[in-house]
């Protein structure tokens, strides 16, 4: 999911950076004091999650957890993911500093979309419904990110459908794993710390 | 909070045996060919990936695709200087490396070795040298790999430290502003 440096053209990089800046500003403005530890915790979870690899046929893919970050943080997913990605680029050479904007957009925008789609549902009285909402958030987060990566690469001359198909096939197991992980975490949080889902 | 820490340790444990995700390219000269291998950091070869070769002036002189094992080879081109080799794997992964060609020294030693080898009995000697060099290199390569791995764990912990530290700084300033 991390696009490397030197692939994308300047307009794509700039629009990615623009979206990320707006998203981060919105996230920071809405971030209240009591939300900071939670944001930091999810930012670190995101930072570590991408080291968890799942071999998929010829390639391999890693966890992203952007669905989880999204439903728990809303717009604050932008600063959380931006920070995680910055550290990943600096320490592991995932992606790169110039592609930071695009990569953040590709992972944080789906997170925010998941928030708006599912944050009401994860608070649902029925644990089963909440779990399903969590599953869908985890699943959709990865799926949308894959589509956004494909879309970013279109402008480099790669065919959208070809890339999209590849990204999605490779990440299909990841979507299910993240769905299950996110679903369980939601059900678990509802039991032990329901107020965290209110944010 | 305790549950959060638990989840965290779980993720850390999972990651301890795992690798960073990026594509690497490794190029070396073999006789009159330049060979290169592309692989992801967990060892899977970057198969069917586009390879572009640029000369010293930055002009593209060659293009190709890696095979099933992530390998690609091309004859050493004319001229001198550094060749830039770019590997474009799928899904936006890219890596580059450079290799210098036409420099006096490496080619000459190679020629000298060739002559020597012929005198002593051709291919067999070459093979023997190759095998013993590989043997000698193995512990070194292993050491480097282990070193990389260890660095990674400190990187992971360092990254988490950065995040928690930043959160601490933010909270500190917010709590000061209130008073």
CSV table of C-alpha atoms in Angstrom, one decimal:
chain,number,residue,atom,x,y,z
A,1,UNK,CA,0.0,0.0,0.0
A,2,UNK,CA,3.0,2.3,0.5
A,3,UNK,CA,3.8,4.0,-2.8
A,4,UNK,CA,7.5,4.5,-3.2
A,5,UNK,CA,9.3,7.7,-4.1
A,6,UNK,CA,10.0,8.6,-7.6
A,7,UNK,CA,6.9,7.0,-9.1
A,8,UNK,CA,4.1,9.6,-8.9
A,9,UNK,CA,4.1,12.9,-10.8
A,10,UNK,CA,4.1,16.2,-9.1
A,11,UNK,CA,0.3,17.0,-9.5
A,12,UNK,CA,-0.6,13.7,-7.8
A,13,UNK,CA,1.9,14.3,-5.0
A,14,UNK,CA,0.6,17.8,-4.5
A,15,UNK,CA,-3.1,16.9,-4.5
A,16,UNK,CA,-2.3,14.1,-2.0
A,17,UNK,CA,-0.4,16.5,0.2
A,18,UNK,CA,-3.3,19.0,0.0
A,19,UNK,CA,-5.9,16.5,1.0
A,20,UNK,CA,-3.7,15.3,3.8
A,21,UNK,CA,-3.1,18.8,5.1
A,22,UNK,CA,-6.8,19.6,5.2
A,23,UNK,CA,-7.6,16.3,6.9
A,24,UNK,CA,-4.8,16.7,9.4
A,25,UNK,CA,-6.0,20.3,10.2
A,26,UNK,CA,-9.5,19.0,10.7
A,27,UNK,CA,-8.3,16.2,12.8
A,28,UNK,CA,-6.1,18.4,15.0
A,29,UNK,CA,-8.8,21.0,15.5
A,30,UNK,CA,-11.3,18.5,16.7
A,31,UNK,CA,-8.9,16.8,19.0
A,32,UNK,CA,-9.7,17.3,22.6
A,33,UNK,CA,-7.3,16.7,25.4
A,34,UNK,CA,-8.8,13.5,26.5
A,35,UNK,CA,-8.6,12.1,22.9
A,36,UNK,CA,-4.8,12.5,22.7
A,37,UNK,CA,-3.8,9.3,24.4
A,38,UNK,CA,-6.2,7.3,22.3
A,39,UNK,CA,-4.9,8.9,19.1
A,40,UNK,CA,-1.3,8.1,20.2
A,41,UNK,CA,-2.2,4.5,21.0
A,42,UNK,CA,-3.9,4.0,17.6
A,43,UNK,CA,-1.1,5.8,15.8
A,44,UNK,CA,1.4,3.3,17.4
A,45,UNK,CA,-0.9,0.4,16.6
A,46,UNK,CA,-1.0,1.5,13.0
A,47,UNK,CA,2.8,2.0,13.0
A,48,UNK,CA,3.4,-1.5,14.2
A,49,UNK,CA,0.6,-3.2,12.2
A,50,UNK,CA,2.3,-2.8,8.9
A,51,UNK,CA,5.1,-5.0,10.1
A,52,UNK,CA,2.7,-7.9,10.3
A,53,UNK,CA,3.0,-9.7,7.1
A,54,UNK,CA,0.7,-12.1,5.4
A,55,UNK,CA,2.2,-14.0,2.5
A,56,UNK,CA,-0.2,-14.1,-0.4
A,57,UNK,CA,0.9,-16.3,-3.3
A,58,UNK,CA,3.7,-14.5,-5.1
A,59,UNK,CA,3.5,-11.3,-3.2
A,60,UNK,CA,3.0,-10.4,0.4
A,61,UNK,CA,0.8,-7.8,2.1
A,62,UNK,CA,0.7,-6.4,5.6
A,63,UNK,CA,-2.0,-5.3,8.0
A,64,UNK,CA,-3.1,-1.7,7.8
A,65,UNK,CA,-5.8,-1.3,10.5
A,66,UNK,CA,-7.1,1.9,9.0
A,67,UNK,CA,-10.7,0.8,9.5
A,68,UNK,CA,-10.1,0.4,13.2
A,69,UNK,CA,-8.2,3.7,13.4
A,70,UNK,CA,-11.1,5.4,11.5
A,71,UNK,CA,-14.0,4.2,13.6
A,72,UNK,CA,-12.2,5.1,16.9
A,73,UNK,CA,-10.8,8.4,15.8
A,74,UNK,CA,-12.8,10.0,13.0
A,75,UNK,CA,-11.0,12.9,11.5
A,76,UNK,CA,-8.2,12.4,14.0
A,77,UNK,CA,-7.2,9.4,11.9
A,78,UNK,CA,-5.4,11.8,9.6
A,79,UNK,CA,-2.8,13.1,12.1
A,80,UNK,CA,-2.5,9.5,13.6
A,81,UNK,CA,-1.8,7.9,10.2
A,82,UNK,CA,0.4,10.8,9.1
A,83,UNK,CA,2.5,10.3,12.1
A,84,UNK,CA,2.7,6.6,11.8
A,85,UNK,CA,3.6,6.8,8.1
A,86,UNK,CA,6.3,9.5,8.8
A,87,UNK,CA,8.0,7.2,11.2
A,88,UNK,CA,7.6,4.2,8.9
A,89,UNK,CA,9.2,6.2,6.1
A,90,UNK,CA,12.0,7.4,8.3
A,91,UNK,CA,12.8,4.2,10.1
A,92,UNK,CA,11.8,1.4,7.7
A,93,UNK,CA,12.0,3.2,4.3
A,94,UNK,CA,8.4,2.2,3.6
A,95,UNK,CA,7.1,4.6,1.0
A,96,UNK,CA,9.0,7.8,1.3
A,97,UNK,CA,8.9,11.4,2.5
A,98,UNK,CA,7.7,12.9,-0.8
A,99,UNK,CA,4.9,10.4,-1.1
A,100,UNK,CA,3.8,11.0,2.5
A,101,UNK,CA,0.9,13.1,1.5
A,102,UNK,CA,-0.5,10.6,-1.1
A,103,UNK,CA,0.1,7.6,1.2
A,104,UNK,CA,-1.6,9.3,4.1
A,105,UNK,CA,-4.6,10.3,2.0
A,106,UNK,CA,-4.8,6.7,0.6
A,107,UNK,CA,-5.1,5.2,4.1
A,108,UNK,CA,-6.7,8.0,6.1
A,109,UNK,CA,-9.5,8.9,3.8
A,110,UNK,CA,-11.0,5.4,3.8
A,111,UNK,CA,-10.6,5.5,7.6
A,112,UNK,CA,-12.7,8.7,7.8
A,113,UNK,CA,-15.3,7.2,5.4
A,114,UNK,CA,-15.5,4.1,7.7
A,115,UNK,CA,-16.0,6.4,10.6
A,116,UNK,CA,-19.0,8.1,9.0
A,117,UNK,CA,-20.5,4.8,7.8
A,118,UNK,CA,-20.1,2.7,10.9
A,119,UNK,CA,-19.5,4.8,14.0
A,120,UNK,CA,-23.2,4.8,14.8
A,121,UNK,CA,-23.4,1.0,14.3
A,122,UNK,CA,-20.5,0.0,16.5
A,123,UNK,CA,-22.4,1.6,19.4
A,124,UNK,CA,-25.5,-0.5,18.6
A,125,UNK,CA,-27.0,-2.3,21.5
A,126,UNK,CA,-26.7,-5.7,19.9
A,127,UNK,CA,-23.1,-6.9,20.2
A,128,UNK,CA,-23.6,-9.0,17.0
A,129,UNK,CA,-24.5,-5.9,15.0
A,130,UNK,CA,-21.6,-3.9,16.4
A,131,UNK,CA,-19.2,-6.8,15.6
A,132,UNK,CA,-20.5,-6.9,12.0
A,133,UNK,CA,-20.1,-3.2,11.7
A,134,UNK,CA,-16.5,-3.5,13.0
A,135,UNK,CA,-15.9,-6.3,10.5
A,136,UNK,CA,-17.2,-4.2,7.6
A,137,UNK,CA,-15.2,-1.2,8.7
A,138,UNK,CA,-12.0,-3.3,8.7
A,139,UNK,CA,-12.8,-4.9,5.4
A,140,UNK,CA,-13.9,-1.7,3.7
A,141,UNK,CA,-10.9,0.3,5.0
A,142,UNK,CA,-8.5,-1.9,3.2
A,143,UNK,CA,-10.6,-2.2,0.1
A,144,UNK,CA,-11.0,1.5,-0.3
A,145,UNK,CA,-7.3,2.0,0.3
A,146,UNK,CA,-6.5,-0.5,-2.4
A,147,UNK,CA,-8.8,1.4,-4.8
A,148,UNK,CA,-7.1,4.7,-3.9
A,149,UNK,CA,-3.6,3.3,-4.5
A,150,UNK,CA,-4.8,2.1,-7.9
A,151,UNK,CA,-6.3,5.5,-8.6
A,152,UNK,CA,-3.1,7.2,-7.7
A,153,UNK,CA,-1.1,5.0,-10.0
A,154,UNK,CA,-3.4,5.6,-13.0
A,155,UNK,CA,-1.6,8.8,-13.7
A,156,UNK,CA,1.7,7.0,-14.1
A,157,UNK,CA,0.3,5.1,-17.0
A,158,UNK,CA,-0.7,2.0,-15.2
A,159,UNK,CA,-4.2,0.8,-16.1
A,160,UNK,CA,-6.7,1.3,-13.3
A,161,UNK,CA,-8.5,-1.9,-13.7
A,162,UNK,CA,-5.3,-3.9,-13.9
A,163,UNK,CA,-3.7,-2.4,-10.8
A,164,UNK,CA,-7.0,-2.3,-8.9
A,165,UNK,CA,-7.5,-6.0,-9.5
A,166,UNK,CA,-4.0,-6.9,-8.4
A,167,UNK,CA,-4.1,-4.7,-5.3
A,168,UNK,CA,-7.4,-6.2,-4.3
A,169,UNK,CA,-6.5,-9.8,-5.0
A,170,UNK,CA,-3.4,-9.5,-2.9
A,171,UNK,CA,-5.2,-7.8,-0.1
A,172,UNK,CA,-8.2,-10.0,-0.1
A,173,UNK,CA,-6.9,-12.1,2.8
A,174,UNK,CA,-5.9,-8.9,4.6
A,175,UNK,CA,-9.4,-7.5,4.2
A,176,UNK,CA,-10.9,-10.6,6.0
A,177,UNK,CA,-8.2,-10.6,8.7
A,178,UNK,CA,-8.7,-6.9,9.4
A,179,UNK,CA,-12.4,-7.4,9.3
A,180,UNK,CA,-12.2,-10.1,11.9
A,181,UNK,CA,-9.6,-8.3,14.0
A,182,UNK,CA,-11.6,-5.0,13.9
A,183,UNK,CA,-14.9,-6.8,14.7
A,184,UNK,CA,-13.4,-8.5,17.7
A,185,UNK,CA,-11.8,-5.4,19.0
A,186,UNK,CA,-15.1,-3.5,18.7
A,187,UNK,CA,-17.0,-6.2,20.6
A,188,UNK,CA,-14.2,-6.3,23.2
A,189,UNK,CA,-14.1,-2.6,23.7
A,190,UNK,CA,-17.9,-2.4,24.1
A,191,UNK,CA,-17.5,-4.8,27.0
A,192,UNK,CA,-14.5,-3.3,28.8
A,193,UNK,CA,-14.5,0.3,27.7
A,194,UNK,CA,-17.7,1.4,26.0
A,195,UNK,CA,-17.0,5.1,26.3
A,196,UNK,CA,-14.1,4.8,23.9
A,197,UNK,CA,-16.6,4.2,21.1
A,198,UNK,CA,-18.5,7.4,21.8
A,199,UNK,CA,-15.8,9.7,20.5
B,1,UNK,CA,-5.5,0.8,29.3
B,2,UNK,CA,-4.1,-2.5,30.4
B,3,UNK,CA,-6.0,-4.2,27.6
B,4,UNK,CA,-4.5,-1.7,25.2
B,5,UNK,CA,-1.0,-2.6,26.3
B,6,UNK,CA,-1.9,-6.3,25.9
B,7,UNK,CA,-3.1,-5.7,22.4
B,8,UNK,CA,0.1,-3.9,21.8
B,9,UNK,CA,2.4,-6.6,23.0
B,10,UNK,CA,0.4,-9.0,20.9
B,11,UNK,CA,1.2,-7.0,17.8
B,12,UNK,CA,4.8,-6.6,18.8
B,13,UNK,CA,5.1,-10.4,19.2
B,14,UNK,CA,3.6,-11.0,15.8
B,15,UNK,CA,6.0,-8.5,14.2
B,16,UNK,CA,9.1,-9.8,15.8
B,17,UNK,CA,9.7,-12.4,13.1
B,18,UNK,CA,8.5,-10.3,10.3
B,19,UNK,CA,9.9,-7.9,7.9
B,20,UNK,CA,9.6,-4.4,6.5
B,21,UNK,CA,7.8,-4.2,3.3
B,22,UNK,CA,9.7,-2.7,0.5
B,23,UNK,CA,11.3,-3.9,-2.6
B,24,UNK,CA,15.1,-4.2,-2.9
B,25,UNK,CA,17.3,-4.6,-6.0
B,26,UNK,CA,20.7,-6.0,-6.0
B,27,UNK,CA,23.0,-5.8,-9.0
B,28,UNK,CA,26.3,-7.5,-9.8
B,29,UNK,CA,28.6,-8.1,-12.7
B,30,UNK,CA,29.1,-11.6,-13.9
B,31,UNK,CA,31.5,-11.9,-16.8
B,32,UNK,CA,30.2,-9.7,-19.6
B,33,UNK,CA,26.7,-9.5,-18.2
B,34,UNK,CA,25.1,-7.5,-15.5
B,35,UNK,CA,22.7,-9.5,-13.4
B,36,UNK,CA,20.2,-8.1,-11.0
B,37,UNK,CA,17.8,-9.6,-8.5
B,38,UNK,CA,14.7,-7.9,-7.2
B,39,UNK,CA,13.1,-9.2,-4.0
B,40,UNK,CA,10.7,-7.9,-1.3
B,41,UNK,CA,12.2,-7.7,2.1
B,42,UNK,CA,10.6,-10.9,3.3
B,43,UNK,CA,12.5,-12.7,0.6
B,44,UNK,CA,9.7,-13.2,-2.1
B,45,UNK,CA,11.2,-12.4,-5.5
B,46,UNK,CA,9.8,-9.4,-7.3
B,47,UNK,CA,8.7,-11.4,-10.4
B,48,UNK,CA,7.5,-9.9,-13.6
B,49,UNK,CA,8.6,-6.4,-12.6
B,50,UNK,CA,9.7,-3.7,-15.0
B,51,UNK,CA,13.4,-2.9,-15.1
B,52,UNK,CA,14.8,0.3,-16.5
B,53,UNK,CA,18.5,1.0,-17.0
B,54,UNK,CA,19.8,4.5,-17.3
B,55,UNK,CA,23.3,5.5,-18.3
B,56,UNK,CA,25.5,8.2,-16.8
B,57,UNK,CA,23.8,11.0,-18.7
B,58,UNK,CA,20.4,9.8,-17.4
B,59,UNK,CA,19.2,8.5,-20.7
B,60,UNK,CA,17.2,5.3,-20.7
B,61,UNK,CA,19.2,2.6,-22.5
B,62,UNK,CA,17.4,-0.5,-21.7
B,63,UNK,CA,14.1,-1.9,-20.5
B,64,UNK,CA,13.0,-5.3,-19.5
B,65,UNK,CA,11.1,-7.5,-17.1
B,66,UNK,CA,12.3,-9.8,-14.4
B,67,UNK,CA,11.7,-13.5,-14.6
B,68,UNK,CA,9.9,-15.9,-12.2
B,69,UNK,CA,12.8,-15.7,-9.8
B,70,UNK,CA,12.9,-11.9,-9.9
B,71,UNK,CA,16.1,-12.0,-11.9
B,72,UNK,CA,17.1,-10.0,-15.0
B,73,UNK,CA,20.4,-9.9,-16.9
B,74,UNK,CA,21.7,-7.8,-19.7
B,75,UNK,CA,25.0,-7.4,-21.5
B,76,UNK,CA,27.4,-4.8,-20.1
B,77,UNK,CA,26.8,-1.8,-22.3
B,78,UNK,CA,29.5,0.3,-24.0
B,79,UNK,CA,30.8,3.4,-22.2
B,80,UNK,CA,31.9,4.3,-18.8
B,81,UNK,CA,30.4,5.5,-15.6
B,82,UNK,CA,27.6,4.6,-13.3
B,83,UNK,CA,24.5,2.8,-14.6
B,84,UNK,CA,21.3,3.5,-12.7
B,85,UNK,CA,19.1,0.6,-12.5
B,86,UNK,CA,15.4,1.1,-11.5
B,87,UNK,CA,13.1,-1.7,-10.5
B,88,UNK,CA,9.4,-1.0,-10.7
B,89,UNK,CA,7.5,-3.7,-8.9
B,90,UNK,CA,3.7,-3.8,-8.8
B,91,UNK,CA,1.5,-1.6,-6.6
B,92,UNK,CA,3.8,1.4,-6.5
B,93,UNK,CA,6.9,-0.3,-5.2
B,94,UNK,CA,10.2,1.0,-6.6
B,95,UNK,CA,13.8,0.5,-5.9
B,96,UNK,CA,17.0,1.7,-7.5
B,97,UNK,CA,20.7,0.9,-7.4
B,98,UNK,CA,23.7,1.8,-9.4
B,99,UNK,CA,26.6,-0.1,-10.7
B,100,UNK,CA,29.7,1.3,-12.3
B,101,UNK,CA,31.0,-0.1,-15.6
B,102,UNK,CA,34.0,0.4,-17.8
B,103,UNK,CA,36.2,1.5,-15.0
B,104,UNK,CA,39.7,0.3,-15.6
B,105,UNK,CA,40.4,-1.8,-12.6
B,106,UNK,CA,37.6,-4.3,-12.2
B,107,UNK,CA,37.6,-5.3,-15.9
B,108,UNK,CA,41.4,-5.7,-15.9
B,109,UNK,CA,41.5,-7.9,-12.9
B,110,UNK,CA,38.8,-10.0,-14.4
B,111,UNK,CA,40.8,-10.4,-17.6
B,112,UNK,CA,43.8,-11.4,-15.5
B,113,UNK,CA,41.8,-14.0,-13.7
B,114,UNK,CA,40.6,-15.3,-17.0
B,115,UNK,CA,44.1,-15.8,-18.4
B,116,UNK,CA,45.2,-17.5,-15.2
B,117,UNK,CA,42.2,-19.7,-15.1
B,118,UNK,CA,42.8,-21.0,-18.6
B,119,UNK,CA,46.4,-21.9,-17.8
B,120,UNK,CA,45.4,-23.8,-14.8
B,121,UNK,CA,42.6,-25.7,-16.4
B,122,UNK,CA,39.6,-23.6,-17.3
B,123,UNK,CA,36.2,-23.7,-15.8
B,124,UNK,CA,37.0,-26.0,-12.9
B,125,UNK,CA,39.2,-23.5,-11.2
B,126,UNK,CA,36.6,-20.8,-11.7
B,127,UNK,CA,34.1,-23.0,-10.1
B,128,UNK,CA,36.3,-23.9,-7.2
B,129,UNK,CA,37.0,-20.2,-6.6
B,130,UNK,CA,33.3,-19.4,-6.8
B,131,UNK,CA,32.3,-22.1,-4.3
B,132,UNK,CA,35.0,-21.1,-1.8
B,133,UNK,CA,34.2,-17.5,-2.0
B,134,UNK,CA,30.5,-18.2,-1.4
B,135,UNK,CA,31.5,-20.3,1.6
B,136,UNK,CA,33.7,-17.6,3.0
B,137,UNK,CA,31.0,-15.0,2.4
B,138,UNK,CA,28.2,-16.9,4.1
B,139,UNK,CA,28.9,-15.9,7.7
B,140,UNK,CA,29.4,-12.3,6.7
B,141,UNK,CA,26.1,-12.2,4.9
B,142,UNK,CA,24.4,-13.9,7.8
B,143,UNK,CA,26.0,-11.4,10.2
B,144,UNK,CA,24.7,-8.5,8.1
B,145,UNK,CA,21.2,-9.9,8.0
B,146,UNK,CA,21.2,-10.4,11.7
B,147,UNK,CA,22.4,-6.9,12.2
B,148,UNK,CA,19.6,-5.6,10.1
B,149,UNK,CA,17.1,-7.5,12.1
B,150,UNK,CA,18.3,-6.3,15.4
B,151,UNK,CA,18.2,-2.7,14.2
B,152,UNK,CA,14.6,-3.2,13.2
B,153,UNK,CA,13.4,-4.0,16.7
B,154,UNK,CA,15.0,-0.9,18.1
B,155,UNK,CA,13.4,1.0,15.2
B,156,UNK,CA,10.0,-0.3,16.1
B,157,UNK,CA,10.4,0.5,19.8
B,158,UNK,CA,11.9,3.9,18.8
B,159,UNK,CA,8.9,4.7,16.6
B,160,UNK,CA,6.5,3.9,19.4
B,161,UNK,CA,8.5,6.0,21.8
B,162,UNK,CA,8.3,9.0,19.4
B,163,UNK,CA,4.5,8.7,19.2
B,164,UNK,CA,4.0,8.4,22.9
B,165,UNK,CA,6.5,11.2,23.5
B,166,UNK,CA,4.7,13.5,21.1
B,167,UNK,CA,1.4,12.7,22.9
B,168,UNK,CA,3.1,13.5,26.2
B,169,UNK,CA,4.3,16.9,24.9
B,170,UNK,CA,0.9,17.7,23.5
B,171,UNK,CA,-0.8,16.9,26.8
B,172,UNK,CA,1.8,18.9,28.7
B,173,UNK,CA,1.2,22.0,26.8
B,174,UNK,CA,-2.6,21.6,26.9
B,175,UNK,CA,-2.5,21.1,30.7
B,176,UNK,CA,-0.3,24.2,31.1
B,177,UNK,CA,-2.6,26.3,29.0
B,178,UNK,CA,-5.5,25.5,31.3
B,179,UNK,CA,-3.9,26.8,34.5
